[in-house]
Coordinates of C-alpha atoms in Angstrom, one line a residue:
M491 CA 59.0 -8.2 7.2
K492 CA 58.4 -7.9 3.5
T493 CA 59.3 -11.6 3.1
M494 CA 56.7 -12.5 5.7
K495 CA 54.1 -10.5 3.9
T496 CA 54.9 -12.1 0.6
L497 CA 54.6 -15.6 2.1
T498 CA 51.3 -14.6 3.7
C499 CA 50.0 -13.4 0.3
L500 CA 51.1 -16.6 -1.4
A501 CA 49.4 -18.7 1.3
L502 CA 46.2 -16.8 0.9
A503 CA 46.4 -17.2 -2.9
I504 CA 46.9 -21.0 -2.5
C505 CA 44.0 -21.2 0.0
M506 CA 41.7 -19.4 -2.4
L507 CA 42.7 -21.6 -5.3
L508 CA 42.1 -24.7 -3.2
G509 CA 38.7 -23.3 -2.2
L510 CA 39.6 -23.0 1.4
G511 CA 38.8 -19.3 1.7
L512 CA 39.5 -17.0 4.6
A513 CA 37.7 -19.1 7.1
G514 CA 40.3 -21.8 6.7
A515 CA 44.0 -21.8 7.6
E516 CA 44.5 -18.0 7.3
A517 CA 41.6 -16.9 9.4
E518 CA 43.9 -16.0 12.3
G519 CA 45.7 -13.4 10.3
A520 CA 42.8 -11.3 9.2
G521 CA 42.6 -9.2 12.4
K522 CA 40.4 -8.7 15.4
I523 CA 37.9 -6.2 16.7
V524 CA 36.1 -5.8 20.0
V525 CA 32.4 -5.0 20.2
F526 CA 30.7 -3.6 23.3
Q527 CA 27.0 -2.7 23.4
Q528 CA 24.3 -2.5 26.1
K529 CA 21.3 -4.5 24.7
T530 CA 21.4 -7.6 27.0
E531 CA 18.5 -9.2 25.1
I532 CA 20.7 -9.7 22.0
Y533 CA 24.0 -10.6 23.7
D534 CA 23.8 -14.3 23.0
Q535 CA 22.7 -13.8 19.4
L536 CA 25.5 -11.3 18.9
V537 CA 28.1 -13.8 20.0
E538 CA 26.7 -16.2 17.4
L539 CA 26.9 -13.5 14.8
A540 CA 30.5 -12.9 15.7
K541 CA 31.3 -16.5 14.9
A542 CA 29.4 -16.3 11.6
Y543 CA 31.4 -13.1 10.7
Q544 CA 34.7 -14.8 11.4
A545 CA 33.7 -17.8 9.3
E546 CA 32.9 -15.5 6.4
T547 CA 35.7 -13.0 6.7
G548 CA 38.4 -14.4 8.9
V549 CA 38.2 -11.4 11.2
E550 CA 37.8 -12.3 14.9
V551 CA 35.0 -10.4 16.8
E552 CA 35.2 -10.4 20.6
V553 CA 31.9 -9.4 22.2
W554 CA 32.3 -8.0 25.7
P555 CA 29.6 -9.0 28.2
I556 CA 27.3 -6.5 29.8
S557 CA 27.2 -6.1 33.5
G558 CA 24.0 -4.7 34.9
D559 CA 23.1 -1.1 34.3
D560 CA 26.7 0.2 34.3
Y561 CA 27.4 0.0 30.6
Y562 CA 28.0 3.7 30.0
Q563 CA 30.2 4.2 33.0
N564 CA 32.2 1.1 32.1
L565 CA 32.6 2.4 28.5
K566 CA 33.9 5.8 29.7
T567 CA 36.4 4.0 32.0
Y568 CA 37.6 1.9 29.1
M569 CA 38.0 4.9 26.8
V570 CA 39.9 7.0 29.4
S571 CA 42.2 4.2 30.0
E572 CA 42.8 3.8 26.3
S573 CA 41.5 0.2 26.3
G574 CA 38.2 0.9 24.7
P575 CA 36.4 -1.4 22.2
T576 CA 36.6 -1.0 18.5
V577 CA 32.8 -0.8 18.0
F578 CA 30.4 0.4 20.6
T579 CA 27.0 1.9 21.1
L580 CA 25.6 5.0 22.8
N581 CA 22.1 5.9 23.7
S582 CA 21.4 9.5 24.0
A583 CA 22.3 12.9 22.5
S584 CA 24.0 13.9 25.7
E585 CA 26.1 10.7 25.7
I586 CA 27.1 11.3 22.1
A587 CA 28.0 14.9 22.8
E588 CA 30.1 13.9 25.8
M589 CA 31.9 11.2 23.9
G590 CA 32.3 13.2 20.7
G591 CA 36.1 13.0 20.7
Y592 CA 36.0 9.2 20.6
L593 CA 33.7 9.0 17.6
A594 CA 35.2 8.2 14.2
D595 CA 33.8 9.7 11.0
L596 CA 31.7 7.0 9.2
S597 CA 31.0 8.9 6.0
D598 CA 33.1 6.4 4.1
V599 CA 31.0 3.4 5.2
E600 CA 28.9 2.4 2.2
V601 CA 25.7 1.5 4.0
I602 CA 25.4 4.9 5.7
G603 CA 24.4 6.3 2.3
K604 CA 21.3 4.2 2.5
V605 CA 20.2 5.6 5.9
Q606 CA 17.9 8.6 6.1
E607 CA 19.8 11.7 7.1
N608 CA 17.6 12.4 10.2
L609 CA 18.4 8.9 11.5
I610 CA 22.2 9.3 11.5
A611 CA 24.0 10.4 14.6
K612 CA 26.1 13.5 13.8
V613 CA 28.8 15.3 15.7
E614 CA 29.6 18.8 14.2
D615 CA 28.2 17.7 10.8
K616 CA 30.3 14.5 11.0
K617 CA 28.4 11.3 10.3
A618 CA 29.4 9.4 13.3
G619 CA 26.7 6.9 14.2
I620 CA 24.6 4.2 12.4
P621 CA 21.2 3.6 14.0
M622 CA 20.9 0.1 15.4
T623 CA 17.1 0.0 14.8
A624 CA 14.0 1.9 15.4
E625 CA 12.1 0.8 18.5
G626 CA 8.9 1.6 20.3
F627 CA 7.8 1.2 23.9
G628 CA 4.5 1.5 25.8
I629 CA 2.0 -0.8 27.5
I630 CA 2.2 -4.3 25.9
Y631 CA -1.0 -6.0 26.8
N632 CA -2.5 -9.5 26.5
K633 CA -5.5 -9.2 24.3
S634 CA -7.4 -12.0 26.1
L635 CA -7.1 -10.1 29.4
V636 CA -7.1 -6.4 28.4
D637 CA -9.5 -4.3 26.5
P638 CA -7.3 -1.4 25.2
S639 CA -10.2 1.0 25.3
A640 CA -10.6 0.3 29.0
I641 CA -7.1 1.5 29.7
S642 CA -7.1 4.5 27.4
T643 CA -7.6 6.9 30.3
M644 CA -5.6 7.1 33.6
D645 CA -8.8 6.5 35.6
G646 CA -9.5 3.4 33.4
L647 CA -6.0 2.1 33.8
I648 CA -5.9 2.5 37.5
S649 CA -9.3 0.8 37.9
Y650 CA -7.9 -2.0 35.8
L651 CA -4.9 -2.4 38.1
E652 CA -7.3 -2.7 41.0
S653 CA -9.4 -5.3 39.3
Q654 CA -6.3 -7.4 38.4
K655 CA -5.2 -7.4 42.0
A656 CA -8.6 -8.8 43.0
A657 CA -8.1 -11.5 40.3
G658 CA -4.7 -12.4 41.6
L659 CA -2.8 -11.0 38.6
T660 CA -0.4 -8.2 38.0
G661 CA -2.0 -5.3 36.1
L662 CA 1.0 -3.5 34.7
G663 CA 4.4 -5.1 35.3
L664 CA 7.6 -3.0 35.9
S665 CA 11.0 -4.4 36.8
Q666 CA 13.9 -3.3 38.9
E667 CA 16.4 -2.2 36.1
G668 CA 16.8 1.5 35.9
Y669 CA 15.3 2.2 32.4
F670 CA 12.5 -0.3 33.0
L671 CA 11.7 1.0 36.5
I672 CA 11.5 4.7 35.8
G673 CA 13.5 5.9 32.8
Q674 CA 11.3 5.0 29.9
I675 CA 7.9 5.2 31.4
L676 CA 8.7 8.7 32.7
N677 CA 9.3 9.7 29.0
F678 CA 5.5 9.9 28.4
P679 CA 4.5 13.0 30.4
F680 CA 7.5 14.8 28.9
A681 CA 6.8 13.7 25.3
V682 CA 3.1 14.6 25.2
Q683 CA 3.8 18.3 26.0
E684 CA 3.1 20.8 23.2
D685 CA 6.9 21.5 22.8
P686 CA 8.8 18.8 24.6
V687 CA 12.2 20.4 24.0
A688 CA 11.2 23.7 25.4
F689 CA 9.4 22.0 28.3
C690 CA 12.5 20.0 29.3
K691 CA 14.6 23.2 29.4
Q692 CA 12.0 24.8 31.6
V693 CA 12.0 21.9 34.0
F694 CA 15.8 21.6 34.1
S695 CA 16.1 25.3 34.9
G696 CA 13.6 25.1 37.7
E697 CA 11.1 27.3 35.8
V698 CA 8.4 24.6 35.7
K699 CA 7.5 22.4 38.6
L700 CA 6.4 18.9 37.7
A701 CA 3.8 18.8 40.5
D702 CA 1.9 21.6 38.8
V703 CA 1.6 19.8 35.4
P704 CA -1.5 17.6 34.8
E705 CA 0.3 14.9 32.9
F706 CA 2.8 14.4 35.7
Q707 CA 0.0 14.3 38.2
D708 CA -1.5 11.4 36.2
F709 CA 2.0 9.7 36.2
A710 CA 2.3 10.0 40.0
R711 CA -1.3 8.6 40.4
L712 CA -0.3 5.6 38.2
F713 CA 2.8 4.9 40.3
V714 CA 0.8 5.0 43.5
A715 CA -1.6 2.5 42.0
I716 CA 1.2 0.2 41.0
R717 CA 2.7 0.4 44.5
A718 CA -0.7 -0.4 46.1
N719 CA -1.9 -3.1 43.8
Q720 CA 1.0 -5.4 42.8
T721 CA 4.4 -6.9 43.6
N722 CA 7.0 -4.3 44.3
P723 CA 8.9 -3.8 41.0
L724 CA 12.2 -3.7 43.0
E725 CA 11.6 -7.4 43.6
V726 CA 11.0 -8.2 39.9
T727 CA 13.7 -8.8 37.3
Y728 CA 13.5 -8.1 33.6
D729 CA 13.5 -11.8 32.8
G730 CA 10.8 -12.5 35.5
N731 CA 8.6 -9.6 34.3
C732 CA 8.7 -10.9 30.7
G733 CA 8.2 -14.5 31.8
D734 CA 5.2 -13.6 33.9
F735 CA 3.6 -11.8 31.0
A736 CA 4.3 -14.7 28.6
T737 CA 2.7 -17.2 31.0
G738 CA -0.4 -15.1 31.7
K739 CA 0.5 -14.1 35.3
T740 CA 0.7 -10.5 34.3
A741 CA -1.9 -8.8 32.1
A742 CA 0.3 -6.1 30.7
I743 CA 3.9 -4.8 31.1
H744 CA 5.6 -1.6 30.3
Q745 CA 8.2 -2.6 27.8
G746 CA 9.4 -2.2 24.2
N747 CA 9.3 -4.4 21.1
W748 CA 12.8 -5.7 22.0
C749 CA 11.4 -7.9 24.7
Y750 CA 9.6 -10.2 22.3
T751 CA 12.9 -12.2 22.0
M752 CA 12.2 -13.1 25.7
F753 CA 8.6 -14.3 24.9
S754 CA 10.0 -16.7 22.3
S755 CA 11.3 -18.9 25.1
Y756 CA 7.7 -19.7 26.1
D757 CA 4.7 -21.3 24.5
V758 CA 2.8 -18.1 24.1
N759 CA -0.8 -18.8 23.0
F760 CA -2.4 -15.4 23.1
E761 CA -2.4 -12.3 20.9
M762 CA -0.8 -9.1 22.1
G763 CA -0.7 -5.4 21.2
M764 CA 0.8 -2.1 22.4
V765 CA -0.7 1.2 23.5
G766 CA 0.7 4.3 25.0
V767 CA 0.7 5.3 28.7
P768 CA -2.5 7.4 29.0
V769 CA -1.1 10.5 30.7
G770 CA -3.5 13.3 29.7
G771 CA -5.4 10.8 27.6
N772 CA -2.4 9.9 25.4
T773 CA -2.7 6.8 23.2
A774 CA 0.5 7.2 21.2
V775 CA 3.5 4.8 21.8
A776 CA 7.0 6.2 22.1
V777 CA 9.3 5.6 19.1
G778 CA 12.9 6.5 18.5
I779 CA 16.4 5.3 17.8
P780 CA 17.5 3.5 20.9
S781 CA 21.2 3.2 20.2
Y782 CA 23.7 4.0 17.5
W783 CA 26.8 2.1 16.5
F784 CA 30.1 4.0 16.6
V785 CA 33.7 3.2 15.8
N786 CA 36.4 4.2 18.3
A787 CA 38.5 7.1 16.9
D788 CA 41.3 6.3 19.2
A789 CA 41.8 2.8 17.7
S790 CA 44.5 2.4 15.0
E791 CA 43.6 3.1 11.4
E792 CA 43.6 -0.6 10.6
E793 CA 41.3 -1.4 13.5
Q794 CA 39.0 1.5 12.6
K795 CA 38.7 0.1 9.1
L796 CA 37.9 -3.4 10.4
G797 CA 35.2 -1.9 12.6
K798 CA 33.7 0.0 9.7
D799 CA 33.8 -3.2 7.5
F800 CA 32.0 -5.1 10.3
L801 CA 29.2 -2.5 10.4
N802 CA 28.9 -2.4 6.7
W803 CA 28.6 -6.2 6.6
L804 CA 26.1 -6.2 9.4
Y805 CA 23.6 -4.0 7.4
S806 CA 24.3 -5.2 3.9
S807 CA 25.2 -8.9 3.9
K808 CA 22.6 -11.7 3.7
T809 CA 23.9 -13.1 7.0
G810 CA 24.0 -9.8 8.8
V811 CA 20.5 -8.7 7.7
D812 CA 19.2 -12.1 8.7
Y813 CA 20.5 -11.6 12.2
L814 CA 19.2 -8.0 12.4
M815 CA 15.7 -8.8 11.2
N816 CA 15.1 -12.4 12.4
K817 CA 17.3 -13.0 15.3
F818 CA 17.7 -9.6 16.9
G819 CA 14.1 -8.7 16.0
F820 CA 15.1 -5.2 14.8
L821 CA 13.0 -2.9 12.7
P822 CA 14.6 -1.9 9.3
V823 CA 16.5 1.4 9.3
V824 CA 18.3 1.0 6.0
D825 CA 16.6 1.9 2.7
G826 CA 15.6 -1.3 0.9
M827 CA 15.9 -3.5 4.0
Q828 CA 12.6 -5.3 4.6
S829 CA 11.3 -7.7 7.2
E830 CA 8.5 -10.1 6.5
N831 CA 8.7 -11.7 9.9
L832 CA 7.9 -8.9 12.3
D833 CA 6.8 -10.2 15.7
P834 CA 3.4 -9.0 17.0
V835 CA 4.8 -6.3 19.2
S836 CA 7.1 -4.9 16.5
A837 CA 4.2 -5.0 14.1
S838 CA 2.3 -2.8 16.6
V839 CA 5.1 -0.4 16.6
A840 CA 5.4 -0.4 12.8
Q841 CA 1.6 0.3 12.6
A842 CA 1.9 3.2 15.1
I843 CA 4.7 4.6 13.0
A844 CA 2.6 4.2 9.8
E845 CA -0.4 5.9 11.4
G846 CA 1.7 8.7 12.9
N847 CA 0.5 7.8 16.4
I848 CA 3.8 8.2 18.1
V849 CA 5.7 10.5 20.5
D850 CA 9.4 11.2 20.7
W851 CA 12.0 9.7 23.0
T852 CA 12.8 12.9 25.0
F853 CA 14.6 10.8 27.6
N854 CA 17.1 9.9 24.9
T855 CA 17.5 13.3 23.3
E856 CA 16.9 15.9 25.9
W857 CA 17.6 14.5 29.3
P858 CA 21.0 15.1 31.0
A859 CA 23.5 12.2 30.6
S860 CA 23.3 9.5 33.3
V861 CA 20.3 11.2 35.0
I862 CA 18.3 8.0 34.9
M863 CA 20.8 5.8 36.8
N864 CA 22.3 8.4 39.0
D865 CA 19.4 10.6 39.9
L866 CA 16.0 9.1 39.0
V867 CA 16.5 5.5 40.1
P868 CA 17.2 6.5 43.7
V869 CA 14.0 8.5 43.8
A870 CA 12.0 5.5 42.4
E871 CA 13.6 3.1 44.8
E872 CA 12.7 5.4 47.7
F873 CA 9.1 5.7 46.4
F874 CA 8.6 1.9 46.2
T875 CA 10.0 1.3 49.7
T876 CA 8.2 4.1 51.5
E877 CA 4.8 5.8 51.6
M878 CA 6.1 8.8 49.7
S879 CA 3.2 10.9 48.6
E880 CA 2.4 11.9 45.0
A881 CA 3.5 15.5 45.5
D882 CA 6.8 14.5 47.3
F883 CA 7.5 12.0 44.5
L884 CA 7.1 14.6 41.8
N885 CA 9.1 17.2 43.8
A886 CA 11.9 14.6 44.2
L887 CA 11.9 13.9 40.5
N888 CA 11.9 17.6 39.8
E889 CA 15.0 18.1 42.0
A890 CA 16.7 15.2 40.4
F891 CA 16.4 16.7 37.0
V892 CA 17.5 20.2 38.1
T893 CA 20.5 18.7 39.9
A894 CA 21.6 16.6 37.0
A895 CA 21.2 19.4 34.5
N896 CA 23.4 21.7 36.5
Q897 CA 26.3 19.4 37.3

């Protein structure tokens, strides 16, 4: 074994002297990691990045594909079966807490020292997660079709949906995927409460009924208007929703700055902006850390080191930062990292952050794990396939939260 290692070292030295580098004949011996993450919109670019990383370092990166909305359940299955990925992502505080035993300490990763403390995911004071990016979501609107002041109240927004139906357009596009159907848009009536954390606890314990809260009454009115004035969201895919907006068939969609990568496939010739969902007269957009990168603590020490090296390279190398800023469309999260090429939607989010006109992602920090897919989506699907009343809709959502919180 020592002889083989000696020969390998000699081969590496010869390759270096000849200018061949690690990307040449010895690339296969540098190791391999597996990356699994849930952002479908960057999957193709991440596969390209994996090839670039191997070319620069010799380390192979296998990127596992994402299948529908089942990412978290699939990840848990892999982990329990001890076949988990090296590097993976988690969304919410509840997911991070549930998976805490699988999260390696990243304190020794150089780049984490350049991330603000409040942006790092921690488990029992252990620095465990590096933020992928900051993101914001709300109503993305076509400036040639929508006057933002006209949709700054719920009455105004609903009137606009009705007028768009008369014009043969979709007023506010949603799509069938769980987070885009109900998960993210439902964040707004929670996030605008005076104390969202305390409010969530009151709802989950059954102390507060959503049907009695004005902001949720606004939310239910909006969903009734969507059901009455446009194509059923259950018949619309994420790709189709983004495509209809990019081609002017839809005046506005509820989405986040991540979706601009979809618009780039079209010849978009209009300006766009983002505003918040006007529950209770809200104008703020929702901003948070959507996902964090983690390294699998169950992986071998060698594999863990390779995973940490990959994350450090991603946020510090010229190639990695180029992918993050220009090909993934991410907002900077590391001190000193700048982007001069923010797309219009990301620029709107950055402006909202600078102005302080933002609300938190309570769905990502306070809601029970898996409540969106397991409990809220069935309620939304029933709502959009029946004549469920506003009160029944809110009561069903209320019951879903209470059930999920007490499982």
